[in-house]
Amino acid sequence: MKSRSETLKDAIEEMIAVGKFAPGQHLDETELAASFGVSRTPIRETLIQLASMGLVVIRPRRGAVVAELGPQQLVERFEVMSELESICARLAARRMTPAEQDALRAAHAACKEAMTSQDPDDYYVKNEAFHEAIYTGSHNQFLIEQARSLYRRLRPYRRLQLRVRDRVSNSYAEHDEMVQAILDGDGELAARLTREHVMIQGQRFADLMASLPQLQAAAA
């Protein structure tokens, strides 16, 4: 069973991920305490935890705000994310057990259902499970922890990407190639395809930057 602290952290982290709390938005301890029916102390402790994860910035005398990434910071983080996930895919192609391969197929099938229903938010949830299946298949716990940590920091932006026109269908098509490479045991191909899938550059970056106001609007 989760502790109260873990429940609060998960809830506020999810609100940041879906854009309810937008990048740069002030997080008022009193309002959060009233919203969750707790005192300010556990809220303050939760914000400190989120700050250690890079999701929140705590400023002296100004309190906590949702971390805000500029264009260069976004590129740098997605660049590292693409490398971490490519390593996961390379190792997964070599190390996945039959049961883990079945889990990857199931996660891929769930993404297809979400794509068919044309629900980008549902696809995002299934997409997260898909990537998690690849992390697990790497059988490298330190790598898994690093990939999960950075994934959490980028959740609002990864989610937003899926709202860009045709991104969901393109994402699924890229998944399809990744899955085949992993199941074929072709680590180098799996790594290259995964790197290209995660990295944002060119038009994808331009589309993401143009969509950022949606995060602000979602919190309004």
PDB file of N, CA and C in Angstrom, residues 17-106:
ATOM      1  N   ALA A  17       2.110  16.121 -15.560  1.00  0.00           N
ATOM      2  CA  ALA A  17       2.258  15.381 -16.819  1.00  0.00           C
ATOM      3  C   ALA A  17       1.137  15.686 -17.806  1.00  0.00           C
ATOM      4  N   VAL A  18      -0.088  15.841 -17.296  1.00  0.00           N
ATOM      5  CA  VAL A  18      -1.221  16.059 -18.199  1.00  0.00           C
ATOM      6  C   VAL A  18      -1.454  17.540 -18.492  1.00  0.00           C
ATOM      7  N   GLY A  19      -0.623  18.401 -17.893  1.00  0.00           N
ATOM      8  CA  GLY A  19      -0.731  19.818 -18.192  1.00  0.00           C
ATOM      9  C   GLY A  19      -1.673  20.585 -17.290  1.00  0.00           C
ATOM     10  N   LYS A  20      -2.231  19.934 -16.261  1.00  0.00           N
ATOM     11  CA  LYS A  20      -3.113  20.664 -15.341  1.00  0.00           C
ATOM     12  C   LYS A  20      -2.307  21.728 -14.604  1.00  0.00           C
ATOM     13  N   PHE A  21      -1.066  21.388 -14.277  1.00  0.00           N
ATOM     14  CA  PHE A  21      -0.107  22.373 -13.778  1.00  0.00           C
ATOM     15  C   PHE A  21       0.905  22.597 -14.887  1.00  0.00           C
ATOM     16  N   ALA A  22       0.904  23.772 -15.463  1.00  0.00           N
ATOM     17  CA  ALA A  22       1.729  24.038 -16.638  1.00  0.00           C
ATOM     18  C   ALA A  22       3.157  24.425 -16.260  1.00  0.00           C
ATOM     19  N   PRO A  23       4.107  24.233 -17.178  1.00  0.00           N
ATOM     20  CA  PRO A  23       5.481  24.687 -16.939  1.00  0.00           C
ATOM     21  C   PRO A  23       5.502  26.165 -16.563  1.00  0.00           C
ATOM     22  N   GLY A  24       6.210  26.479 -15.466  1.00  0.00           N
ATOM     23  CA  GLY A  24       6.299  27.852 -15.005  1.00  0.00           C
ATOM     24  C   GLY A  24       5.211  28.257 -14.033  1.00  0.00           C
ATOM     25  N   GLN A  25       4.210  27.400 -13.837  1.00  0.00           N
ATOM     26  CA  GLN A  25       3.093  27.752 -12.946  1.00  0.00           C
ATOM     27  C   GLN A  25       3.491  27.641 -11.481  1.00  0.00           C
ATOM     28  N   HIS A  26       3.068  28.615 -10.686  1.00  0.00           N
ATOM     29  CA  HIS A  26       3.328  28.601  -9.250  1.00  0.00           C
ATOM     30  C   HIS A  26       2.452  27.552  -8.575  1.00  0.00           C
ATOM     31  N   LEU A  27       3.035  26.806  -7.644  1.00  0.00           N
ATOM     32  CA  LEU A  27       2.297  25.779  -6.908  1.00  0.00           C
ATOM     33  C   LEU A  27       2.094  26.280  -5.477  1.00  0.00           C
ATOM     34  N   ASP A  28       0.895  26.710  -5.180  1.00  0.00           N
ATOM     35  CA  ASP A  28       0.583  27.285  -3.876  1.00  0.00           C
ATOM     36  C   ASP A  28       0.344  26.179  -2.850  1.00  0.00           C
ATOM     37  N   GLU A  29       1.147  26.169  -1.799  1.00  0.00           N
ATOM     38  CA  GLU A  29       1.062  25.109  -0.791  1.00  0.00           C
ATOM     39  C   GLU A  29      -0.308  25.090  -0.106  1.00  0.00           C
ATOM     40  N   THR A  30      -0.827  26.262   0.190  1.00  0.00           N
ATOM     41  CA  THR A  30      -2.117  26.336   0.885  1.00  0.00           C
ATOM     42  C   THR A  30      -3.239  25.780   0.015  1.00  0.00           C
ATOM     43  N   GLU A  31      -3.240  26.153  -1.255  1.00  0.00           N
ATOM     44  CA  GLU A  31      -4.273  25.667  -2.168  1.00  0.00           C
ATOM     45  C   GLU A  31      -4.165  24.159  -2.366  1.00  0.00           C
ATOM     46  N   LEU A  32      -2.942  23.651  -2.499  1.00  0.00           N
ATOM     47  CA  LEU A  32      -2.750  22.212  -2.675  1.00  0.00           C
ATOM     48  C   LEU A  32      -3.183  21.452  -1.432  1.00  0.00           C
ATOM     49  N   ALA A  33      -2.850  21.997  -0.261  1.00  0.00           N
ATOM     50  CA  ALA A  33      -3.234  21.345   0.999  1.00  0.00           C
ATOM     51  C   ALA A  33      -4.758  21.244   1.100  1.00  0.00           C
ATOM     52  N   ALA A  34      -5.443  22.332   0.738  1.00  0.00           N
ATOM     53  CA  ALA A  34      -6.907  22.322   0.789  1.00  0.00           C
ATOM     54  C   ALA A  34      -7.482  21.341  -0.222  1.00  0.00           C
ATOM     55  N   SER A  35      -6.862  21.288  -1.399  1.00  0.00           N
ATOM     56  CA  SER A  35      -7.349  20.407  -2.466  1.00  0.00           C
ATOM     57  C   SER A  35      -7.240  18.939  -2.082  1.00  0.00           C
ATOM     58  N   PHE A  36      -6.144  18.587  -1.402  1.00  0.00           N
ATOM     59  CA  PHE A  36      -5.923  17.178  -1.044  1.00  0.00           C
ATOM     60  C   PHE A  36      -6.362  16.853   0.384  1.00  0.00           C
ATOM     61  N   GLY A  37      -6.844  17.855   1.104  1.00  0.00           N
ATOM     62  CA  GLY A  37      -7.330  17.617   2.458  1.00  0.00           C
ATOM     63  C   GLY A  37      -6.247  17.243   3.442  1.00  0.00           C
ATOM     64  N   VAL A  38      -5.079  17.880   3.305  1.00  0.00           N
ATOM     65  CA  VAL A  38      -3.951  17.615   4.209  1.00  0.00           C
ATOM     66  C   VAL A  38      -3.393  18.945   4.688  1.00  0.00           C
ATOM     67  N   SER A  39      -2.436  18.879   5.608  1.00  0.00           N
ATOM     68  CA  SER A  39      -1.773  20.096   6.069  1.00  0.00           C
ATOM     69  C   SER A  39      -0.695  20.497   5.062  1.00  0.00           C
ATOM     70  N   ARG A  40      -0.103  21.650   5.274  1.00  0.00           N
ATOM     71  CA  ARG A  40       0.921  22.121   4.353  1.00  0.00           C
ATOM     72  C   ARG A  40       2.214  21.323   4.457  1.00  0.00           C
ATOM     73  N   THR A  41       2.444  20.698   5.598  1.00  0.00           N
ATOM     74  CA  THR A  41       3.715  19.975   5.794  1.00  0.00           C
ATOM     75  C   THR A  41       3.911  18.847   4.785  1.00  0.00           C
ATOM     76  N   PRO A  42       2.962  17.919   4.608  1.00  0.00           N
ATOM     77  CA  PRO A  42       3.167  16.871   3.600  1.00  0.00           C
ATOM     78  C   PRO A  42       3.234  17.432   2.173  1.00  0.00           C
ATOM     79  N   ILE A  43       2.533  18.545   1.919  1.00  0.00           N
ATOM     80  CA  ILE A  43       2.614  19.174   0.596  1.00  0.00           C
ATOM     81  C   ILE A  43       4.027  19.692   0.373  1.00  0.00           C
ATOM     82  N   ARG A  44       4.585  20.357   1.374  1.00  0.00           N
ATOM     83  CA  ARG A  44       5.946  20.887   1.260  1.00  0.00           C
ATOM     84  C   ARG A  44       6.939  19.746   1.034  1.00  0.00           C
ATOM     85  N   GLU A  45       6.772  18.646   1.762  1.00  0.00           N
ATOM     86  CA  GLU A  45       7.661  17.493   1.602  1.00  0.00           C
ATOM     87  C   GLU A  45       7.537  16.905   0.196  1.00  0.00           C
ATOM     88  N   THR A  46       6.314  16.859  -0.317  1.00  0.00           N
ATOM     89  CA  THR A  46       6.080  16.333  -1.666  1.00  0.00           C
ATOM     90  C   THR A  46       6.748  17.208  -2.714  1.00  0.00           C
ATOM     91  N   LEU A  47       6.644  18.520  -2.559  1.00  0.00           N
ATOM     92  CA  LEU A  47       7.254  19.439  -3.520  1.00  0.00           C
ATOM     93  C   LEU A  47       8.770  19.300  -3.513  1.00  0.00           C
ATOM     94  N   ILE A  48       9.333  19.041  -2.347  1.00  0.00           N
ATOM     95  CA  ILE A  48      10.783  18.820  -2.260  1.00  0.00           C
ATOM     96  C   ILE A  48      11.167  17.553  -3.023  1.00  0.00           C
ATOM     97  N   GLN A  49      10.348  16.508  -2.888  1.00  0.00           N
ATOM     98  CA  GLN A  49      10.595  15.264  -3.635  1.00  0.00           C
ATOM     99  C   GLN A  49      10.528  15.511  -5.138  1.00  0.00           C
ATOM    100  N   LEU A  50       9.513  16.265  -5.568  1.00  0.00           N
ATOM    101  CA  LEU A  50       9.351  16.548  -6.992  1.00  0.00           C
ATOM    102  C   LEU A  50      10.498  17.423  -7.505  1.00  0.00           C
ATOM    103  N   ALA A  51      11.013  18.280  -6.648  1.00  0.00           N
ATOM    104  CA  ALA A  51      12.161  19.108  -7.030  1.00  0.00           C
ATOM    105  C   ALA A  51      13.387  18.242  -7.249  1.00  0.00           C
ATOM    106  N   SER A  52      13.549  17.196  -6.411  1.00  0.00           N
ATOM    107  CA  SER A  52      14.696  16.304  -6.569  1.00  0.00           C
ATOM    108  C   SER A  52      14.605  15.504  -7.862  1.00  0.00           C
ATOM    109  N   MET A  53      13.385  15.368  -8.392  1.00  0.00           N
ATOM    110  CA  MET A  53      13.169  14.661  -9.657  1.00  0.00           C
ATOM    111  C   MET A  53      13.288  15.591 -10.859  1.00  0.00           C
ATOM    112  N   GLY A  54      13.413  16.904 -10.584  1.00  0.00           N
ATOM    113  CA  GLY A  54      13.537  17.863 -11.666  1.00  0.00           C
ATOM    114  C   GLY A  54      12.216  18.354 -12.225  1.00  0.00           C
ATOM    115  N   LEU A  55      11.104  17.988 -11.567  1.00  0.00           N
ATOM    116  CA  LEU A  55       9.790  18.385 -12.073  1.00  0.00           C
ATOM    117  C   LEU A  55       9.341  19.731 -11.519  1.00  0.00           C
ATOM    118  N   VAL A  56       9.927  20.108 -10.386  1.00  0.00           N
ATOM    119  CA  VAL A  56       9.559  21.357  -9.704  1.00  0.00           C
ATOM    120  C   VAL A  56      10.833  22.104  -9.348  1.00  0.00           C
ATOM    121  N   VAL A  57      10.749  23.429  -9.347  1.00  0.00           N
ATOM    122  CA  VAL A  57      11.864  24.270  -8.915  1.00  0.00           C
ATOM    123  C   VAL A  57      11.405  25.056  -7.699  1.00  0.00           C
ATOM    124  N   ILE A  58      12.171  24.990  -6.604  1.00  0.00           N
ATOM    125  CA  ILE A  58      11.831  25.724  -5.383  1.00  0.00           C
ATOM    126  C   ILE A  58      12.756  26.935  -5.281  1.00  0.00           C
ATOM    127  N   ARG A  59      12.146  28.113  -5.260  1.00  0.00           N
ATOM    128  CA  ARG A  59      12.904  29.356  -5.240  1.00  0.00           C
ATOM    129  C   ARG A  59      12.731  30.060  -3.902  1.00  0.00           C
ATOM    130  N   PRO A  60      13.826  30.559  -3.319  1.00  0.00           N
ATOM    131  CA  PRO A  60      13.751  31.253  -2.026  1.00  0.00           C
ATOM    132  C   PRO A  60      12.745  32.406  -2.052  1.00  0.00           C
ATOM    133  N   ARG A  61      11.869  32.399  -1.059  1.00  0.00           N
ATOM    134  CA  ARG A  61      10.861  33.455  -0.869  1.00  0.00           C
ATOM    135  C   ARG A  61       9.814  33.515  -1.983  1.00  0.00           C
ATOM    136  N   ARG A  62       9.925  32.624  -2.966  1.00  0.00           N
ATOM    137  CA  ARG A  62       8.936  32.622  -4.051  1.00  0.00           C
ATOM    138  C   ARG A  62       8.179  31.295  -4.129  1.00  0.00           C
ATOM    139  N   GLY A  63       8.633  30.315  -3.378  1.00  0.00           N
ATOM    140  CA  GLY A  63       7.942  29.039  -3.368  1.00  0.00           C
ATOM    141  C   GLY A  63       8.266  28.162  -4.567  1.00  0.00           C
ATOM    142  N   ALA A  64       7.392  27.196  -4.819  1.00  0.00           N
ATOM    143  CA  ALA A  64       7.635  26.193  -5.862  1.00  0.00           C
ATOM    144  C   ALA A  64       6.909  26.541  -7.155  1.00  0.00           C
ATOM    145  N   VAL A  65       7.574  26.268  -8.264  1.00  0.00           N
ATOM    146  CA  VAL A  65       6.954  26.410  -9.584  1.00  0.00           C
ATOM    147  C   VAL A  65       7.247  25.152 -10.384  1.00  0.00           C
ATOM    148  N   VAL A  66       6.387  24.836 -11.325  1.00  0.00           N
ATOM    149  CA  VAL A  66       6.616  23.697 -12.208  1.00  0.00           C
ATOM    150  C   VAL A  66       7.822  24.017 -13.093  1.00  0.00           C
ATOM    151  N   ALA A  67       8.739  23.063 -13.190  1.00  0.00           N
ATOM    152  CA  ALA A  67       9.949  23.269 -13.989  1.00  0.00           C
ATOM    153  C   ALA A  67       9.589  23.611 -15.429  1.00  0.00           C
ATOM    154  N   GLU A  68      10.286  24.568 -15.970  1.00  0.00           N
ATOM    155  CA  GLU A  68      10.027  25.042 -17.322  1.00  0.00           C
ATOM    156  C   GLU A  68      11.279  24.848 -18.166  1.00  0.00           C
ATOM    157  N   LEU A  69      11.156  24.099 -19.252  1.00  0.00           N
ATOM    158  CA  LEU A  69      12.295  23.826 -20.114  1.00  0.00           C
ATOM    159  C   LEU A  69      12.264  24.724 -21.346  1.00  0.00           C
ATOM    160  N   GLY A  70      13.384  25.370 -21.620  1.00  0.00           N
ATOM    161  CA  GLY A  70      13.506  26.162 -22.829  1.00  0.00           C
ATOM    162  C   GLY A  70      13.829  25.260 -24.004  1.00  0.00           C
ATOM    163  N   PRO A  71      13.833  25.809 -25.223  1.00  0.00           N
ATOM    164  CA  PRO A  71      14.093  25.001 -26.430  1.00  0.00           C
ATOM    165  C   PRO A  71      15.391  24.207 -26.359  1.00  0.00           C
ATOM    166  N   GLN A  72      16.475  24.851 -25.927  1.00  0.00           N
ATOM    167  CA  GLN A  72      17.763  24.148 -25.874  1.00  0.00           C
ATOM    168  C   GLN A  72      17.742  23.040 -24.839  1.00  0.00           C
ATOM    169  N   GLN A  73      17.118  23.301 -23.690  1.00  0.00           N
ATOM    170  CA  GLN A  73      17.024  22.272 -22.651  1.00  0.00           C
ATOM    171  C   GLN A  73      16.191  21.080 -23.122  1.00  0.00           C
ATOM    172  N   LEU A  74      15.114  21.363 -23.859  1.00  0.00           N
ATOM    173  CA  LEU A  74      14.290  20.278 -24.388  1.00  0.00           C
ATOM    174  C   LEU A  74      15.093  19.396 -25.337  1.00  0.00           C
ATOM    175  N   VAL A  75      15.804  20.037 -26.247  1.00  0.00           N
ATOM    176  CA  VAL A  75      16.611  19.285 -27.209  1.00  0.00           C
ATOM    177  C   VAL A  75      17.640  18.427 -26.482  1.00  0.00           C
ATOM    178  N   GLU A  76      18.310  19.005 -25.496  1.00  0.00           N
ATOM    179  CA  GLU A  76      19.348  18.275 -24.764  1.00  0.00           C
ATOM    180  C   GLU A  76      18.768  17.063 -24.037  1.00  0.00           C
ATOM    181  N   ARG A  77      17.617  17.230 -23.416  1.00  0.00           N
ATOM    182  CA  ARG A  77      17.017  16.117 -22.669  1.00  0.00           C
ATOM    183  C   ARG A  77      16.498  15.027 -23.599  1.00  0.00           C
ATOM    184  N   PHE A  78      15.871  15.427 -24.696  1.00  0.00           N
ATOM    185  CA  PHE A  78      15.422  14.415 -25.644  1.00  0.00           C
ATOM    186  C   PHE A  78      16.608  13.703 -26.305  1.00  0.00           C
ATOM    187  N   GLU A  79      17.699  14.417 -26.470  1.00  0.00           N
ATOM    188  CA  GLU A  79      18.898  13.800 -27.032  1.00  0.00           C
ATOM    189  C   GLU A  79      19.409  12.698 -26.111  1.00  0.00           C
ATOM    190  N   VAL A  80      19.479  12.998 -24.817  1.00  0.00           N
ATOM    191  CA  VAL A  80      19.920  11.995 -23.847  1.00  0.00           C
ATOM    192  C   VAL A  80      18.892  10.878 -23.730  1.00  0.00           C
ATOM    193  N   MET A  81      17.593  11.239 -23.741  1.00  0.00           N
ATOM    194  CA  MET A  81      16.535  10.231 -23.658  1.00  0.00           C
ATOM    195  C   MET A  81      16.625   9.247 -24.804  1.00  0.00           C
ATOM    196  N   SER A  82      16.890   9.770 -26.006  1.00  0.00           N
ATOM    197  CA  SER A  82      16.970   8.894 -27.177  1.00  0.00           C
ATOM    198  C   SER A  82      18.143   7.918 -27.054  1.00  0.00           C
ATOM    199  N   GLU A  83      19.246   8.374 -26.470  1.00  0.00           N
ATOM    200  CA  GLU A  83      20.401   7.493 -26.299  1.00  0.00           C
ATOM    201  C   GLU A  83      20.135   6.433 -25.236  1.00  0.00           C
ATOM    202  N   LEU A  84      19.533   6.841 -24.119  1.00  0.00           N
ATOM    203  CA  LEU A  84      19.214   5.880 -23.061  1.00  0.00           C
ATOM    204  C   LEU A  84      18.265   4.800 -23.581  1.00  0.00           C
ATOM    205  N   GLU A  85      17.232   5.231 -24.304  1.00  0.00           N
ATOM    206  CA  GLU A  85      16.259   4.258 -24.787  1.00  0.00           C
ATOM    207  C   GLU A  85      16.842   3.378 -25.890  1.00  0.00           C
ATOM    208  N   SER A  86      17.766   3.920 -26.663  1.00  0.00           N
ATOM    209  CA  SER A  86      18.383   3.091 -27.702  1.00  0.00           C
ATOM    210  C   SER A  86      19.226   1.987 -27.079  1.00  0.00           C
ATOM    211  N   ILE A  87      19.894   2.302 -25.970  1.00  0.00           N
ATOM    212  CA  ILE A  87      20.663   1.272 -25.255  1.00  0.00           C
ATOM    213  C   ILE A  87      19.713   0.213 -24.700  1.00  0.00           C
ATOM    214  N   CYS A  88      18.588   0.661 -24.127  1.00  0.00           N
ATOM    215  CA  CYS A  88      17.591  -0.293 -23.617  1.00  0.00           C
ATOM    216  C   CYS A  88      17.143  -1.239 -24.733  1.00  0.00           C
ATOM    217  N   ALA A  89      16.879  -0.688 -25.912  1.00  0.00           N
ATOM    218  CA  ALA A  89      16.398  -1.509 -27.026  1.00  0.00           C
ATOM    219  C   ALA A  89      17.473  -2.488 -27.487  1.00  0.00           C
ATOM    220  N   ARG A  90      18.717  -2.021 -27.545  1.00  0.00           N
ATOM    221  CA  ARG A  90      19.808  -2.903 -27.966  1.00  0.00           C
ATOM    222  C   ARG A  90      19.946  -4.092 -27.010  1.00  0.00           C
ATOM    223  N   LEU A  91      19.913  -3.798 -25.708  1.00  0.00           N
ATOM    224  CA  LEU A  91      20.046  -4.865 -24.715  1.00  0.00           C
ATOM    225  C   LEU A  91      18.816  -5.762 -24.697  1.00  0.00           C
ATOM    226  N   ALA A  92      17.634  -5.160 -24.882  1.00  0.00           N
ATOM    227  CA  ALA A  92      16.400  -5.952 -24.890  1.00  0.00           C
ATOM    228  C   ALA A  92      16.400  -6.955 -26.033  1.00  0.00           C
ATOM    229  N   ALA A  93      16.951  -6.563 -27.179  1.00  0.00           N
ATOM    230  CA  ALA A  93      17.015  -7.474 -28.327  1.00  0.00           C
ATOM    231  C   ALA A  93      17.856  -8.701 -27.999  1.00  0.00           C
ATOM    232  N   ARG A  94      18.799  -8.543 -27.115  1.00  0.00           N
ATOM    233  CA  ARG A  94      19.680  -9.652 -26.729  1.00  0.00           C
ATOM    234  C   ARG A  94      19.185 -10.425 -25.515  1.00  0.00           C
ATOM    235  N   ARG A  95      18.459  -9.741 -24.622  1.00  0.00           N
ATOM    236  CA  ARG A  95      18.216 -10.319 -23.302  1.00  0.00           C
ATOM    237  C   ARG A  95      16.767 -10.653 -22.966  1.00  0.00           C
ATOM    238  N   MET A  96      15.813 -10.174 -23.751  1.00  0.00           N
ATOM    239  CA  MET A  96      14.412 -10.398 -23.407  1.00  0.00           C
ATOM    240  C   MET A  96      14.079 -11.874 -23.308  1.00  0.00           C
ATOM    241  N   THR A  97      13.354 -12.235 -22.256  1.00  0.00           N
ATOM    242  CA  THR A  97      12.865 -13.603 -22.116  1.00  0.00           C
ATOM    243  C   THR A  97      11.625 -13.771 -22.997  1.00  0.00           C
ATOM    244  N   PRO A  98      11.218 -15.003 -23.271  1.00  0.00           N
ATOM    245  CA  PRO A  98       9.978 -15.209 -24.037  1.00  0.00           C
ATOM    246  C   PRO A  98       8.770 -14.512 -23.404  1.00  0.00           C
ATOM    247  N   ALA A  99       8.696 -14.532 -22.074  1.00  0.00           N
ATOM    248  CA  ALA A  99       7.575 -13.881 -21.388  1.00  0.00           C
ATOM    249  C   ALA A  99       7.626 -12.365 -21.601  1.00  0.00           C
ATOM    250  N   GLU A 100       8.818 -11.799 -21.582  1.00  0.00           N
ATOM    251  CA  GLU A 100       8.963 -10.358 -21.792  1.00  0.00           C
ATOM    252  C   GLU A 100       8.668  -9.984 -23.241  1.00  0.00           C
ATOM    253  N   GLN A 101       8.996 -10.872 -24.156  1.00  0.00           N
ATOM    254  CA  GLN A 101       8.641 -10.634 -25.559  1.00  0.00           C
ATOM    255  C   GLN A 101       7.125 -10.619 -25.731  1.00  0.00           C
ATOM    256  N   ASP A 102       6.455 -11.536 -25.031  1.00  0.00           N
ATOM    257  CA  ASP A 102       4.984 -11.565 -25.084  1.00  0.00           C
ATOM    258  C   ASP A 102       4.403 -10.274 -24.506  1.00  0.00           C
ATOM    259  N   ALA A 103       5.019  -9.770 -23.421  1.00  0.00           N
ATOM    260  CA  ALA A 103       4.548  -8.527 -22.805  1.00  0.00           C
ATOM    261  C   ALA A 103       4.738  -7.356 -23.765  1.00  0.00           C
ATOM    262  N   LEU A 104       5.833  -7.368 -24.513  1.00  0.00           N
ATOM    263  CA  LEU A 104       6.082  -6.310 -25.496  1.00  0.00           C
ATOM    264  C   LEU A 104       5.037  -6.369 -26.608  1.00  0.00           C
ATOM    265  N   ARG A 105       4.735  -7.560 -27.080  1.00  0.00           N
ATOM    266  CA  ARG A 105       3.700  -7.717 -28.118  1.00  0.00           C
ATOM    267  C   ARG A 105       2.352  -7.201 -27.602  1.00  0.00           C
ATOM    268  N   ALA A 106       2.036  -7.528 -26.350  1.00  0.00           N
ATOM    269  CA  ALA A 106       0.753  -7.107 -25.773  1.00  0.00           C
ATOM    270  C   ALA A 106       0.694  -5.586 -25.645  1.00  0.00           C
TER     271      ALA A 106
END
